[in-house]
């Protein structure tokens, strides 16, 4: 399969390209497009054959369900059962935006999308290109992040092409995404609702938006080191496997409890400092990248990891961010992308 890339204006995507992309999807093809979080790999959610192609293209395990992208509350209602007052309030407040809601699924959504589960994740993305595409189709789009399974999520069209060339029919390139981390996944099928995947939207913001709403306490909102990888999420959200979003270069995390002086730095290493690990004297000869501020770090994290991964390094070291809630989603992703420093045995890094 040839993969085509069409460059489009991010604010006003050319409508003839949208028509073309919708045709590709109607014929059962796959189209990658930008959301405000990461690029998604889309297929029509109501077409089981097309949805199966997503799993093949990504090498994704069939037990991991997909998020269904809609262009408004009406379409979300068609995909789910029991769309209630709370769902309406959340959608009114946060859609379009980085919030995926888990609800019981309707008959329109096939097993292929939900991995046989009785629930479905729905979200309304914020980019004009995604909304135009769904509107043109008049159908919801199933779309996971447009990367091979267990690889780093794509925040630019180049990342999609590097990972999925010949596996996706069309890539709509509207440039870098604005938020850079995948949506917050909120399970509305439990009382109280629970965040299954931390993301750009945090628990206090969600609670503050709805009077009287208290979310279930989960490791993802406590935000302290010892609770990662997430102890409760895997059962509820099968995508939250401990190793995920990982570069192919061995990557090691340096947490507050680690002694950076014990590190064996191979000749070709790089250091990524996320937040600021105060008081540490890092070796001067090791190239370093600093992402000091949470919003910028979220936006740049995956592109930075993609770049580091392409440098042919022996090891990437990541100085972990501090413990504040504003770093929780980034900490979660970094925990999945790296191994603990204690695993850095000389055997691992010598060639
Ligand atoms: O920001 C995003 O959410 C991006 C863009 C493309 O929208 N999409 C994304 O999709 O990150 P994906 O497939 O990489 O991650 C979807 C997550 C997985 O952790 C999956 O297990 C969870 O959502 N999920 C989907 N449906 C679910 C369900 N019915 N119950 C529980 N978890 C579900
Ligand atoms: Mg993903």
XYZ file of C-alpha atoms and ligand atoms in Angstrom:
385
model
C 0.000 0.000 0.000
C 1.190 3.512 -0.821
C 0.814 5.994 2.008
C -0.188 9.468 0.821
C 0.431 12.591 2.836
C -1.650 15.731 2.259
C -0.648 18.973 3.939
C -3.549 21.035 5.174
C -4.121 24.309 6.931
C -4.709 23.586 10.606
C -7.489 26.152 11.046
C -9.226 25.803 7.676
C -8.489 22.403 6.150
C -9.232 22.271 2.432
C -12.654 20.712 1.927
C -11.718 18.733 -1.190
C -9.075 16.895 0.878
C -11.684 16.156 3.533
C -14.017 14.722 0.871
C -11.176 12.581 -0.422
C -10.292 11.347 3.063
C -13.936 10.488 3.732
C -13.968 8.427 0.505
C -10.908 6.494 1.623
C -12.645 5.752 4.936
C -15.923 4.725 3.244
C -13.992 2.212 1.173
C -12.735 0.680 4.425
C -9.373 2.477 4.469
C -7.377 4.097 7.259
C -6.756 7.838 7.584
C -4.427 9.449 10.138
C -5.405 12.907 11.358
C -4.431 15.326 14.095
C -6.433 15.808 17.252
C -5.399 18.351 19.866
C -3.689 15.545 21.829
C -1.904 13.231 19.387
C -2.466 11.999 15.817
C -5.162 9.327 15.562
C -5.405 6.382 13.149
C -9.023 6.482 12.039
C -11.497 4.000 10.582
C -15.294 4.179 10.525
C -16.318 2.916 13.943
C -19.429 1.141 12.703
C -17.509 -0.934 10.117
C -15.984 -4.015 11.788
C -13.750 -4.853 8.814
C -12.249 -1.374 8.718
C -11.735 -1.378 12.483
C -9.893 -4.701 12.271
C -7.436 -3.052 9.896
C -6.486 -0.597 12.652
C -5.415 -3.485 14.866
C -3.410 -5.048 12.011
C -1.693 -1.789 11.097
C -0.690 -1.075 14.684
C 0.040 -4.646 15.735
C -2.312 -3.873 18.595
C -3.497 -6.701 20.849
C -7.165 -7.376 20.164
C -8.080 -7.025 23.856
C -7.299 -3.288 23.867
C -10.415 -1.228 23.000
C -10.459 1.947 20.858
C -11.782 5.438 21.526
C -14.708 6.505 19.332
C -14.444 10.095 18.073
C -17.645 12.074 17.602
C -18.533 15.577 16.431
C -20.954 16.370 19.220
C -23.224 15.064 21.916
C -25.898 13.734 19.563
C -23.485 11.348 17.924
C -22.080 10.379 21.328
C -25.616 9.437 22.365
C -25.957 7.197 19.326
C -22.802 5.317 20.311
C -23.687 4.835 23.966
C -26.513 3.809 26.245
C -27.370 5.646 29.394
C -26.042 9.025 28.313
C -27.184 10.847 31.431
C -27.157 14.251 33.032
C -23.577 13.864 34.225
C -22.331 12.906 30.749
C -24.160 15.914 29.305
C -22.688 18.281 31.860
C -19.166 16.994 31.327
C -19.472 17.147 27.558
C -20.959 20.637 27.685
C -18.100 21.821 29.837
C -15.119 19.983 28.305
C -15.966 19.080 24.688
C -14.445 19.520 22.267
C -11.398 18.573 24.287
C -9.121 15.947 25.822
C -11.733 14.003 27.797
C -12.810 10.472 26.843
C -15.939 9.223 28.588
C -16.590 5.526 29.193
C -20.259 4.561 29.016
C -22.266 1.441 28.260
C -22.145 0.931 24.507
C -25.007 0.967 22.047
C -25.678 -1.659 19.364
C -24.158 0.598 16.712
C -20.689 0.019 18.099
C -19.266 -3.378 17.149
C -17.211 -5.741 19.337
C -14.127 -4.907 17.284
C -14.099 -1.385 18.711
C -14.693 -2.263 22.343
C -12.711 -5.514 22.370
C -15.911 -7.274 23.329
C -16.536 -5.063 26.337
C -20.010 -3.811 27.200
C -18.656 -0.246 27.370
C -17.381 2.303 24.863
C -15.037 5.297 25.148
C -16.289 8.429 23.357
C -14.667 11.789 22.864
C -15.097 14.899 20.748
C -11.708 16.107 19.474
C -11.027 19.814 19.094
C -9.271 20.114 15.725
C -11.122 21.431 12.656
C -9.685 18.577 10.556
C -11.067 15.847 12.850
C -14.473 17.504 13.176
C -14.728 18.144 9.433
C -13.899 14.519 8.693
C -16.486 13.110 11.105
C -19.073 15.611 9.846
C -18.368 14.749 6.210
C -18.742 11.032 6.967
C -21.785 11.420 9.163
C -20.339 8.591 11.225
C -18.140 8.194 14.306
C -14.439 7.431 13.842
C -12.616 4.824 15.891
C -9.079 6.107 16.350
C -6.242 5.020 18.596
C -2.981 6.945 18.587
C -1.352 6.527 15.155
C 1.727 4.586 16.233
C 2.777 0.934 16.204
C 1.653 -0.741 19.391
C 3.968 -0.029 22.366
C 5.809 2.743 20.526
C 5.853 6.458 21.208
C 2.642 8.292 20.302
C 2.822 10.686 17.334
C 2.480 14.433 17.748
C 3.519 15.218 14.153
C 2.665 13.738 10.761
C 6.343 12.750 10.329
C 6.055 10.481 13.369
C 3.041 8.750 11.834
C 4.829 8.252 8.528
C 7.975 6.893 10.184
C 5.956 4.312 12.131
C 3.112 3.419 9.756
C 4.372 3.973 6.188
C 2.619 1.464 3.875
C 0.174 0.665 6.677
C -2.083 3.702 6.464
C -3.749 4.955 3.277
C -3.676 8.661 3.961
C -2.116 11.058 6.462
C -3.656 14.509 6.851
C -0.743 16.687 7.957
C -1.829 19.778 9.878
C 1.433 20.189 11.780
C 2.304 19.531 15.428
C -0.513 18.850 17.899
C -1.136 21.425 20.601
C -1.420 19.425 23.852
C 0.877 16.506 23.114
C -0.441 13.918 25.595
C -3.382 11.551 25.126
C -6.798 12.429 26.548
C -7.882 11.853 30.129
C -10.027 8.691 30.207
C -12.893 8.936 32.696
C -15.020 5.903 33.536
C -18.648 6.909 34.074
C -19.865 3.341 34.558
C -18.695 3.239 38.172
C -19.929 5.218 41.165
C -18.109 7.441 41.785
C -16.528 7.940 38.330
C -12.817 7.153 38.107
C -9.943 8.381 35.971
C -8.471 5.354 34.188
C -5.759 7.264 32.338
C -4.387 10.607 33.567
C -4.241 13.234 30.849
C -4.337 16.942 30.129
C -7.550 17.370 32.112
C -6.997 16.723 35.808
C -9.318 15.506 38.572
C -9.688 18.859 40.377
C -10.763 20.620 37.167
C -13.343 17.926 36.460
C -14.658 18.031 40.021
C -14.768 21.815 40.088
C -16.829 21.927 36.898
C -19.672 19.865 38.332
C -21.221 20.684 41.649
C -21.005 17.846 44.117
C -18.948 15.596 41.845
C -16.248 13.597 43.604
C -14.110 11.235 41.556
C -12.875 7.934 42.949
C -9.433 8.145 44.474
C -7.044 6.445 42.090
C -3.284 6.198 41.964
C -3.380 8.350 38.870
C -4.516 11.392 40.826
C -2.407 10.993 43.931
C 0.696 11.583 41.948
C 3.398 10.034 44.077
C 6.144 7.822 42.772
C 5.344 4.616 44.575
C 1.964 4.181 42.942
C 3.231 3.804 39.378
C 2.731 1.793 37.278
C -0.895 2.240 38.032
C -2.201 -0.491 40.315
C -5.915 -0.253 39.623
C -6.136 0.848 36.008
C -4.994 -2.258 34.115
C -8.077 -4.278 34.966
C -10.372 -1.444 33.931
C -8.365 0.009 31.060
C -6.467 -2.633 29.169
C -4.313 -0.097 27.328
C -2.531 0.830 30.506
C 0.151 -1.830 30.345
C 3.324 -1.162 32.306
C 5.525 -1.049 29.197
C 4.044 1.346 26.700
C 4.952 4.446 24.734
C 8.544 3.240 24.761
C 11.515 4.293 22.646
C 13.597 1.458 21.139
C 16.754 2.853 22.768
C 17.117 1.631 26.361
C 15.694 4.428 28.489
C 16.201 4.725 32.248
C 14.397 6.956 34.692
C 16.153 8.756 37.498
C 13.726 9.373 40.348
C 14.089 11.400 43.525
C 15.325 8.312 45.397
C 18.091 7.474 42.912
C 21.726 8.462 43.203
C 22.743 10.044 39.887
C 26.394 9.608 40.842
C 26.060 5.854 40.527
C 25.115 6.049 36.865
C 27.360 4.410 34.314
C 27.120 6.765 31.341
C 27.849 4.983 28.061
C 29.773 7.058 25.469
C 26.666 7.755 23.482
C 24.100 8.813 26.095
C 21.693 11.684 26.412
C 19.940 13.160 29.406
C 16.384 14.425 29.366
C 15.567 16.541 32.411
C 11.827 16.907 32.945
C 11.079 19.583 35.503
C 14.175 20.435 37.468
C 16.003 18.013 39.676
C 17.550 20.589 41.933
C 21.022 20.274 43.318
C 22.255 17.573 40.946
C 25.545 18.071 39.105
C 25.053 16.261 35.804
C 28.156 15.282 33.818
C 28.954 18.127 31.454
C 29.866 15.957 28.488
C 26.446 14.287 28.306
C 24.129 16.168 25.935
C 21.060 17.315 27.775
C 17.570 18.531 26.996
C 15.496 20.304 29.625
C 11.691 20.441 29.606
C 11.122 22.625 32.645
C 7.477 23.663 32.451
C 4.537 21.182 32.456
C 2.558 22.536 29.478
C 5.620 22.772 27.261
C 6.893 19.414 28.514
C 3.568 17.766 27.600
C 3.590 19.300 24.141
C 7.236 18.454 23.413
C 7.677 15.151 25.265
C 6.924 12.676 22.486
C 8.739 14.661 19.780
C 11.772 14.827 22.086
C 11.668 11.074 22.676
C 11.257 10.442 18.932
C 14.306 12.659 18.248
C 16.430 11.032 20.939
C 15.416 7.593 19.705
C 16.587 8.433 16.173
C 20.102 9.372 17.327
C 21.423 5.824 17.645
C 22.269 6.264 21.317
C 23.239 3.499 23.727
C 21.071 4.893 26.487
C 18.640 7.675 27.262
C 18.415 8.876 30.878
C 15.335 10.690 32.044
C 15.418 12.785 35.201
C 11.831 12.462 36.402
C 9.636 15.490 37.109
C 8.651 16.543 40.623
C 5.589 15.141 42.344
C 2.953 17.831 41.709
C -0.395 16.984 40.133
C 0.467 19.146 37.123
C 3.129 16.553 36.254
C 0.957 13.457 36.848
C 0.158 12.615 33.210
C 3.755 13.215 32.148
C 5.043 11.055 34.992
C 2.614 8.318 33.989
C 3.828 8.312 30.360
C 7.497 8.475 31.370
C 7.019 5.550 33.731
C 5.781 3.522 30.821
C 8.538 4.681 28.470
C 11.469 3.959 30.799
C 12.956 1.329 33.079
C 14.072 1.934 36.637
C 17.680 3.007 36.970
C 18.570 -0.157 38.909
C 18.138 -2.094 35.671
C 21.007 -0.176 34.181
C 23.583 -2.916 34.512
C 26.752 -2.584 32.447
C 25.548 -5.603 30.439
C 22.629 -3.573 29.169
C 24.659 -0.796 27.668
C 27.828 -2.406 26.383
C 27.843 -3.380 22.758
O -6.083 11.576 23.025
C -6.452 10.415 22.760
O -7.193 9.773 23.522
C -5.941 9.798 21.461
C -6.503 10.599 20.291
C -6.207 9.966 18.951
O -7.887 10.768 20.468
N -6.321 8.411 21.376
C -5.746 7.447 22.128
O -6.193 6.171 21.852
O -4.889 7.667 22.964
P -5.446 4.860 22.361
O -6.117 3.748 21.664
O -3.983 4.980 22.141
O -5.795 4.782 23.886
C -7.126 4.516 24.274
C -7.168 4.207 25.747
C -6.542 2.876 26.051
O -5.872 2.958 27.295
C -7.768 1.971 26.138
O -7.551 0.809 26.888
C -8.775 2.903 26.774
O -8.532 4.154 26.179
N -10.155 2.473 26.466
C -10.798 2.538 25.279
N -12.049 2.029 25.383
C -12.201 1.628 26.659
C -13.248 1.001 27.400
N -14.413 0.679 26.824
N -13.038 0.756 28.703
C -11.876 1.077 29.310
N -10.835 1.659 28.663
C -10.984 1.923 27.364
Mg -1.928 4.758 22.211
